[in-house]
mmCIF file of C-alpha atoms in Angstrom:
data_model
loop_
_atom_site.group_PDB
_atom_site.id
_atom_site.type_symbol
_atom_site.label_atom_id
_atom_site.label_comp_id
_atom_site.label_asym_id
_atom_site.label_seq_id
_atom_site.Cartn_x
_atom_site.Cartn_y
_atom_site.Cartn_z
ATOM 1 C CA UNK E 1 112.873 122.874 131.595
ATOM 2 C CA UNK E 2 115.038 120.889 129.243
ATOM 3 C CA UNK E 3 118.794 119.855 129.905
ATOM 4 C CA UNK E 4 121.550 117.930 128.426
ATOM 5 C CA UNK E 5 124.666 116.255 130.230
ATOM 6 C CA UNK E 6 126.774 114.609 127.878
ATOM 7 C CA UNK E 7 130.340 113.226 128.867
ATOM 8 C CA UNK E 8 132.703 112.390 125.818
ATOM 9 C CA UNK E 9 135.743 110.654 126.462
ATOM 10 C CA UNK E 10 137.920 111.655 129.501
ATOM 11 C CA UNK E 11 138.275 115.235 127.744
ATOM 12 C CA UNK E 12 135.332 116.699 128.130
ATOM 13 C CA UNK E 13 131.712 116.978 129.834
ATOM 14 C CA UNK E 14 129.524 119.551 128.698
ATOM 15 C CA UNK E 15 126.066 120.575 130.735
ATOM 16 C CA UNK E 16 123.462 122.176 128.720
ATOM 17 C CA UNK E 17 119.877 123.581 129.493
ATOM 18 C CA UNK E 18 117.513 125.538 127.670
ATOM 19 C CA UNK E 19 114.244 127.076 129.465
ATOM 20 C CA UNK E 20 111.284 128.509 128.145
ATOM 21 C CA UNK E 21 109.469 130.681 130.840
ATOM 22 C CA UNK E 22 105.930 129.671 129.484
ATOM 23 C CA UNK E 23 104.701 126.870 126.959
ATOM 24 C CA UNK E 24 101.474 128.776 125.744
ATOM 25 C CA UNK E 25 101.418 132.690 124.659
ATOM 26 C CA UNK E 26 98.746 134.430 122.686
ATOM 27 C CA UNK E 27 101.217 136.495 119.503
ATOM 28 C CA UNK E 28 102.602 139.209 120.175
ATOM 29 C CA UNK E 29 103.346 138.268 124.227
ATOM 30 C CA UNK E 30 107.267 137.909 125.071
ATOM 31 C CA UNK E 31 108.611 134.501 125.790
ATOM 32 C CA UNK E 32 111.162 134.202 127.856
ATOM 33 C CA UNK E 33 114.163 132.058 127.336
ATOM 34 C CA UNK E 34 117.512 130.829 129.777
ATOM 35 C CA UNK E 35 120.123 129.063 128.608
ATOM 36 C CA UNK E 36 122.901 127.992 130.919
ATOM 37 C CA UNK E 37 126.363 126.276 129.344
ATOM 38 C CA UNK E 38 129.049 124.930 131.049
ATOM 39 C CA UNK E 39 132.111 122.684 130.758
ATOM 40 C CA UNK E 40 131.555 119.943 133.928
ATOM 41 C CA UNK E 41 134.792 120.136 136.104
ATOM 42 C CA UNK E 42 135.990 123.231 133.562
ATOM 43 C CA UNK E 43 137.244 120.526 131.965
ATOM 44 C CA UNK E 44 139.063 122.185 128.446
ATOM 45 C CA UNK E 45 138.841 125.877 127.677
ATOM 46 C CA UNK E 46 138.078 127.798 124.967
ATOM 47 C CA UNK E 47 134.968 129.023 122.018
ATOM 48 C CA UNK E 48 131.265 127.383 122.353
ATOM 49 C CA UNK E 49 128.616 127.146 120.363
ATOM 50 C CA UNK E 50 125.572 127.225 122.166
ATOM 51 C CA UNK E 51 122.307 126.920 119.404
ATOM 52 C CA UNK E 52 119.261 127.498 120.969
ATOM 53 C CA UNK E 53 116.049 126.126 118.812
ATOM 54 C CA UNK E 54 113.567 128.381 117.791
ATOM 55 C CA UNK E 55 109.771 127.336 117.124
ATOM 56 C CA UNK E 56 108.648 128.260 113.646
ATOM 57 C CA UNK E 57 106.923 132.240 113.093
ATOM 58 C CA UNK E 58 108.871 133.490 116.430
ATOM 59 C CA UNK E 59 110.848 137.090 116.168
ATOM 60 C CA UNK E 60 113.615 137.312 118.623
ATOM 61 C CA UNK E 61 113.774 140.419 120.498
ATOM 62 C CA UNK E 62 117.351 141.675 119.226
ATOM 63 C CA UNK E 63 117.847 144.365 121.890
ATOM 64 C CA UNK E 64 117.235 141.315 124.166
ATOM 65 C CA UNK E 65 120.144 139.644 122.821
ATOM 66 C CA UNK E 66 122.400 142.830 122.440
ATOM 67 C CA UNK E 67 121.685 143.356 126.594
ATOM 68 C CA UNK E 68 122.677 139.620 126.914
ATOM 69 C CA UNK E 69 126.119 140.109 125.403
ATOM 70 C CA UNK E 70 126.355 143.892 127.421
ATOM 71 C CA UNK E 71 125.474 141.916 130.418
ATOM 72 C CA UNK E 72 127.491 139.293 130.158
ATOM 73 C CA UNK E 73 131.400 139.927 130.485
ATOM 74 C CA UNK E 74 133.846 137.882 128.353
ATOM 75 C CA UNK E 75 131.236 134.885 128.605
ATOM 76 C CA UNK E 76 128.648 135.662 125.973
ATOM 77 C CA UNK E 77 131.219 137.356 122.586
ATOM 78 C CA UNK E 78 128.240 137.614 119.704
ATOM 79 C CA UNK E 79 125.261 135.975 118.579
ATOM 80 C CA UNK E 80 123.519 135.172 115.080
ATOM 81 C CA UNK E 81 119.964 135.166 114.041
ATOM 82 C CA UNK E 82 118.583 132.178 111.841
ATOM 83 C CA UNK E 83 115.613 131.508 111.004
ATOM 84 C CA UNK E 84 115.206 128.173 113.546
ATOM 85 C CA UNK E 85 117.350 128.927 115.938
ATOM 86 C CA UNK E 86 120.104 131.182 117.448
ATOM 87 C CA UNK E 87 123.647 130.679 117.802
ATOM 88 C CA UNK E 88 125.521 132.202 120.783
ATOM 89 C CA UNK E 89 129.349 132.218 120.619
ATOM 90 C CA UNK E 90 130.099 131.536 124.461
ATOM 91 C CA UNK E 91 133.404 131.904 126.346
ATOM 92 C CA UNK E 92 132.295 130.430 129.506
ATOM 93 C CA UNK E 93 133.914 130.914 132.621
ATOM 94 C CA UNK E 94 133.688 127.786 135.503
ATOM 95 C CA UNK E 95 130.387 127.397 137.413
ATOM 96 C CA UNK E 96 128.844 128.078 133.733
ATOM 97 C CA UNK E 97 127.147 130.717 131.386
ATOM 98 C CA UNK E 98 123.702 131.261 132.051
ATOM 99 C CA UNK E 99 121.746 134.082 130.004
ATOM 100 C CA UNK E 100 118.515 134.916 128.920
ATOM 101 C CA UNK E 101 116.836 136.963 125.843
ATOM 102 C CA UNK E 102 112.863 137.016 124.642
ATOM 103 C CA UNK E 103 111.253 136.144 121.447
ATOM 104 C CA UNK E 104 107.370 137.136 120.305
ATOM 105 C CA UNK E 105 104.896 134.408 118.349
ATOM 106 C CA UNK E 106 104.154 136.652 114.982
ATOM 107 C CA UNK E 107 100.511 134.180 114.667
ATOM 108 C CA UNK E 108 98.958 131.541 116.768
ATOM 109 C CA UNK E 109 100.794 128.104 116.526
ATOM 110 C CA UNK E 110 101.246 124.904 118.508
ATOM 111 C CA UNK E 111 104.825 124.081 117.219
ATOM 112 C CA UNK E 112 108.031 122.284 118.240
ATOM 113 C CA UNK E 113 111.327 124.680 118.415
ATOM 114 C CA UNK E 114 114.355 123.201 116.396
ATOM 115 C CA UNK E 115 116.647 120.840 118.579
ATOM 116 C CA UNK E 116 119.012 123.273 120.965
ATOM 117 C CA UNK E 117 122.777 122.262 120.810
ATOM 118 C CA UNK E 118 125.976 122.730 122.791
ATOM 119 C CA UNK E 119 129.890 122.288 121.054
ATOM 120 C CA UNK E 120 132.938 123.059 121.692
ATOM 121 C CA UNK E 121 134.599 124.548 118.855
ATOM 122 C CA UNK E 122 137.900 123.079 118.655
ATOM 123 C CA UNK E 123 136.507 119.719 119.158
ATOM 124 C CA UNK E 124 132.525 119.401 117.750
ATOM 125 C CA UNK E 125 132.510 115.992 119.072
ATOM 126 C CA UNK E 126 132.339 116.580 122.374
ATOM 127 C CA UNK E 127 128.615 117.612 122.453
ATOM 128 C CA UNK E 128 124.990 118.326 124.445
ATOM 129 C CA UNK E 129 121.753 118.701 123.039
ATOM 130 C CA UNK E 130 118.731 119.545 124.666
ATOM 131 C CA UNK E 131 115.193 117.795 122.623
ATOM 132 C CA UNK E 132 112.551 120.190 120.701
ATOM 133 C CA UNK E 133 110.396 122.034 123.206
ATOM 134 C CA UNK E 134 106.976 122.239 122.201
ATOM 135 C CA UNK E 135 105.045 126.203 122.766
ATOM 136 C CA UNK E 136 101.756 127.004 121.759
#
């Protein structure tokens, strides 16, 4: 598991972790990921970005991600598919978002994801990131 605490100024201290169930598949087997967001202390309110890195050649399982945002409440709005990584517009409650979709190697790799990072909209300084996980 992979987390982030990052405390920026007196305003705001964001905790960030990003989980990958297993570090080796064979393509084609699901991967698993959790991500939990939170403002420390609910300090500040409002829109998150939450990115989560990708590894290269990995298809995200959108019904996954559509029962995330079902599932979810208020706390997980809408997400958007790039190609490195996925960005999850979060309204997080206190105590935290946590949430979890799947992804599927197309072809067999040993690669890093894209770095996984946490804002806060209305001020993209205050911010968490969580290093490149490495699957194979």
């Amino acid at each position: 598991m992979t987390t982030s605490s990052v405390r920026s100024g007196n305003v705001e201290s964001l905790r960030y972790s990003v989980q990958f169930d297993r570090p080796t598949a064979s393509p084609g087997d699901s991967i698993r990921c959790t991500v939990h967001a939170e403002r420390v202390g609910f300090h500040g309110y409002g829109m998150m970005l939450a990115e989560v890195g990708l590894p290269p050649g990995a298809d995200v399982d959108r019904a996954s991600l559509d029962s995330a945002v079902a599932d979810s409440g208020w706390d997980l709005q809408s997400y958007e598919v790039q190609p490195d990584r996925v960005v999850f517009y979060l309204w997080p409650h206190a105590g935290g978002t946590t949430f979890s979709f799947s992804l599927k190697a197309r072809f067999p790799m040993t690669a890093q994801s894209s770095e996984s990072i946490l804002y806060d909209y209305y001020n993209p300084e205050a911010r968490a990131s969580v290093p490149p996980a490495r699957l194979q």
